[in-house]
mmCIF file of C-alpha atoms in Angstrom:
data_model
loop_
_atom_site.group_PDB
_atom_site.id
_atom_site.type_symbol
_atom_site.label_atom_id
_atom_site.label_comp_id
_atom_site.label_asym_id
_atom_site.label_seq_id
_atom_site.Cartn_x
_atom_site.Cartn_y
_atom_site.Cartn_z
ATOM 1 C CA MET A 62 19.571 -0.580 -6.949
ATOM 2 C CA ALA A 63 17.683 -0.933 -10.219
ATOM 3 C CA ASN A 64 13.933 -1.411 -10.164
ATOM 4 C CA GLU A 65 13.035 -4.847 -11.577
ATOM 5 C CA HIS A 66 9.568 -3.506 -12.450
ATOM 6 C CA PRO A 67 9.979 -0.039 -14.054
ATOM 7 C CA GLU A 68 6.285 0.000 -15.029
ATOM 8 C CA ARG A 69 5.547 0.500 -11.311
ATOM 9 C CA GLU A 70 7.183 3.935 -11.537
ATOM 10 C CA GLN A 71 4.405 5.106 -13.891
ATOM 11 C CA ILE A 72 1.269 6.832 -12.633
ATOM 12 C CA ALA A 73 -0.904 5.065 -15.214
ATOM 13 C CA TYR A 74 0.016 1.664 -13.757
ATOM 14 C CA TYR A 75 -2.113 2.121 -10.607
ATOM 15 C CA LYS A 76 -5.866 1.746 -10.169
ATOM 16 C CA HIS A 77 -6.645 2.818 -6.575
ATOM 17 C CA TRP A 78 -5.422 6.185 -5.209
ATOM 18 C CA ILE A 79 -5.250 8.243 -2.039
ATOM 19 C CA ASP A 80 -3.910 11.759 -1.518
ATOM 20 C CA GLU A 81 -1.566 12.581 1.355
ATOM 21 C CA THR A 82 0.113 15.688 2.718
ATOM 22 C CA VAL A 83 3.757 15.613 3.760
ATOM 23 C CA ARG A 84 3.856 16.939 7.319
ATOM 24 C CA PHE A 85 6.780 18.726 8.954
ATOM 25 C CA HIS A 86 7.052 15.970 11.570
ATOM 26 C CA ASP A 87 7.549 13.435 8.724
ATOM 27 C CA LEU A 88 11.092 14.765 8.246
ATOM 28 C CA ASP A 89 14.285 13.279 9.604
ATOM 29 C CA ALA A 90 17.611 14.892 10.535
ATOM 30 C CA TYR A 91 18.578 15.023 6.840
ATOM 31 C CA ASN A 92 15.584 17.273 6.082
ATOM 32 C CA HIS A 93 13.755 14.748 3.907
ATOM 33 C CA VAL A 94 10.854 12.414 4.664
ATOM 34 C CA ASN A 95 12.023 9.574 6.896
ATOM 35 C CA ASN A 96 12.077 6.112 5.309
ATOM 36 C CA ASN A 97 9.712 4.767 7.971
ATOM 37 C CA VAL A 98 7.173 7.449 7.076
ATOM 38 C CA ILE A 99 7.241 6.276 3.458
ATOM 39 C CA GLY A 100 6.089 2.924 4.857
ATOM 40 C CA ILE A 101 3.273 4.680 6.702
ATOM 41 C CA TYR A 102 2.079 6.296 3.454
ATOM 42 C CA PHE A 103 1.962 2.841 1.843
ATOM 43 C CA GLU A 104 0.163 1.399 4.875
ATOM 44 C CA THR A 105 -2.434 4.174 4.769
ATOM 45 C CA ALA A 106 -3.150 3.472 1.095
ATOM 46 C CA ARG A 107 -3.333 -0.282 1.687
ATOM 47 C CA MET A 108 -5.644 0.112 4.686
ATOM 48 C CA THR A 109 -7.852 2.605 2.829
ATOM 49 C CA LEU A 110 -8.328 0.037 0.087
ATOM 50 C CA LEU A 111 -9.002 -2.769 2.572
ATOM 51 C CA GLU A 112 -11.453 -0.583 4.502
ATOM 52 C CA GLU A 113 -13.380 0.051 1.268
ATOM 53 C CA VAL A 114 -13.433 -3.678 0.520
ATOM 54 C CA HIS A 115 -14.105 -4.969 4.053
ATOM 55 C CA PRO A 116 -15.175 -2.152 6.429
ATOM 56 C CA LYS A 117 -13.916 -2.576 9.998
ATOM 57 C CA GLY A 118 -12.471 -5.936 8.948
ATOM 58 C CA TRP A 119 -10.435 -6.317 12.112
ATOM 59 C CA THR A 120 -13.694 -6.513 14.086
ATOM 60 C CA THR A 121 -15.151 -9.363 12.011
ATOM 61 C CA ASP A 122 -14.532 -13.134 11.974
ATOM 62 C CA ALA A 123 -11.592 -12.814 9.553
ATOM 63 C CA HIS A 124 -9.445 -10.107 7.991
ATOM 64 C CA PHE A 125 -6.181 -9.373 6.172
ATOM 65 C CA VAL A 126 -2.858 -9.060 8.010
ATOM 66 C CA LEU A 127 0.420 -7.912 6.521
ATOM 67 C CA ALA A 128 2.867 -10.804 6.027
ATOM 68 C CA LYS A 129 5.530 -9.197 3.806
ATOM 69 C CA ASN A 130 6.476 -5.637 2.938
ATOM 70 C CA THR A 131 9.256 -4.424 0.638
ATOM 71 C CA ILE A 132 10.052 -0.850 -0.363
ATOM 72 C CA LEU A 133 12.413 0.485 -3.004
ATOM 73 C CA PHE A 134 13.333 4.132 -2.370
ATOM 74 C CA LEU A 135 13.845 6.022 -5.638
ATOM 75 C CA ASN A 136 13.849 9.769 -4.878
ATOM 76 C CA GLU A 137 13.939 12.048 -1.862
ATOM 77 C CA LEU A 138 10.699 13.570 -0.686
ATOM 78 C CA ARG A 139 10.747 16.922 1.062
ATOM 79 C CA TYR A 140 8.404 19.174 3.008
ATOM 80 C CA PRO A 141 6.054 20.787 2.081
ATOM 81 C CA ASN A 142 4.475 18.531 -0.508
ATOM 82 C CA ARG A 143 1.268 16.884 -1.634
ATOM 83 C CA ILE A 144 1.615 13.304 -2.769
ATOM 84 C CA ARG A 145 -0.505 10.568 -4.312
ATOM 85 C CA VAL A 146 -0.194 6.925 -3.353
ATOM 86 C CA GLY A 147 -1.383 4.359 -5.874
ATOM 87 C CA GLN A 148 -2.221 0.684 -5.319
ATOM 88 C CA ARG A 149 -2.612 -2.219 -7.727
ATOM 89 C CA LEU A 150 -3.443 -5.877 -7.240
ATOM 90 C CA LEU A 151 -0.731 -8.205 -8.559
ATOM 91 C CA ARG A 152 -2.048 -11.594 -7.470
ATOM 92 C CA LEU A 153 -5.066 -12.898 -5.615
ATOM 93 C CA GLY A 154 -4.514 -16.389 -4.222
ATOM 94 C CA GLU A 155 -6.675 -18.665 -2.106
ATOM 95 C CA THR A 156 -5.600 -17.155 1.233
ATOM 96 C CA SER A 157 -3.455 -14.145 0.294
ATOM 97 C CA MET A 158 -3.105 -11.209 -2.026
ATOM 98 C CA THR A 159 -0.015 -9.532 -3.388
ATOM 99 C CA SER A 160 -0.257 -5.861 -4.256
ATOM 100 C CA CYS A 161 2.103 -3.076 -5.189
ATOM 101 C CA GLY A 162 2.115 0.638 -4.621
ATOM 102 C CA GLY A 163 3.786 3.777 -5.837
ATOM 103 C CA ILE A 164 4.250 7.168 -4.172
ATOM 104 C CA PHE A 165 4.323 10.204 -6.457
ATOM 105 C CA TYR A 166 4.762 13.941 -6.167
ATOM 106 C CA GLY A 167 3.799 15.379 -9.501
ATOM 107 C CA ASN A 168 5.117 12.890 -12.050
ATOM 108 C CA THR A 169 8.092 11.884 -9.900
ATOM 109 C CA CYS A 170 8.005 8.437 -8.328
ATOM 110 C CA VAL A 171 9.442 8.565 -4.809
ATOM 111 C CA ALA A 172 9.149 4.885 -3.921
ATOM 112 C CA VAL A 173 7.561 1.631 -5.006
ATOM 113 C CA GLY A 174 6.508 -1.124 -2.665
ATOM 114 C CA GLU A 175 5.110 -4.620 -2.690
ATOM 115 C CA THR A 176 3.090 -6.336 0.023
ATOM 116 C CA VAL A 177 1.645 -9.743 0.738
ATOM 117 C CA SER A 178 -1.467 -9.737 2.912
ATOM 118 C CA VAL A 179 -2.901 -12.970 4.326
ATOM 119 C CA TRP A 180 -6.573 -13.561 5.172
ATOM 120 C CA ILE A 181 -6.701 -14.987 8.704
ATOM 121 C CA GLY A 182 -9.475 -16.067 11.024
ATOM 122 C CA ASN A 183 -9.731 -14.039 14.216
ATOM 123 C CA ALA A 184 -10.310 -17.141 16.349
ATOM 124 C CA SER A 185 -7.803 -19.467 14.670
ATOM 125 C CA ARG A 186 -5.177 -16.811 13.819
ATOM 126 C CA ARG A 187 -4.433 -19.036 10.799
ATOM 127 C CA PRO A 188 -4.811 -18.450 7.040
ATOM 128 C CA GLU A 189 -8.282 -19.081 5.661
ATOM 129 C CA LYS A 190 -9.803 -18.946 2.192
ATOM 130 C CA ILE A 191 -10.673 -15.410 1.075
ATOM 131 C CA PRO A 192 -14.500 -15.175 0.740
ATOM 132 C CA GLU A 193 -15.831 -14.694 -2.781
ATOM 133 C CA HIS A 194 -17.473 -11.330 -2.022
ATOM 134 C CA ILE A 195 -14.143 -9.985 -0.690
ATOM 135 C CA ARG A 196 -12.290 -11.356 -3.740
ATOM 136 C CA ALA A 197 -14.752 -9.685 -6.108
ATOM 137 C CA ALA A 198 -14.490 -6.345 -4.299
ATOM 138 C CA ILE A 199 -10.685 -6.414 -4.378
ATOM 139 C CA GLU A 200 -10.641 -7.246 -8.078
ATOM 140 C CA ARG A 201 -13.014 -4.337 -8.788
ATOM 141 C CA LYS A 202 -11.069 -1.756 -6.773
ATOM 142 C CA ALA A 203 -7.435 -2.697 -7.192
#
């Protein structure tokens, strides 16, 4: 499957980064990193960004929840390895944000992903307007 957004396969495209280590238990029976683990790497990067923007958000009156997640697998990833996971904001709406991510070992892009996260109230469990201070922090970091 061709990537509709080849710019997302470039390291320079991303603004926010985390480093990860491929662990032996990340492997599947085919001796490469399991597809579900790739999702965990993306989740870790997304949650690291959200934690920087809104510390312990899940304990406050409102926070982001994941509403949509897509991943395009481009290359195998093997053990041992050090990887970098980049994040970039694509769109910041009234109640949601769309971001993308890329996983790299060296200059090789392993996977690209896109997520939609929705700001919900803890009491209502419904979408709410993203507060201005959270919007500003996201725009600065991602």
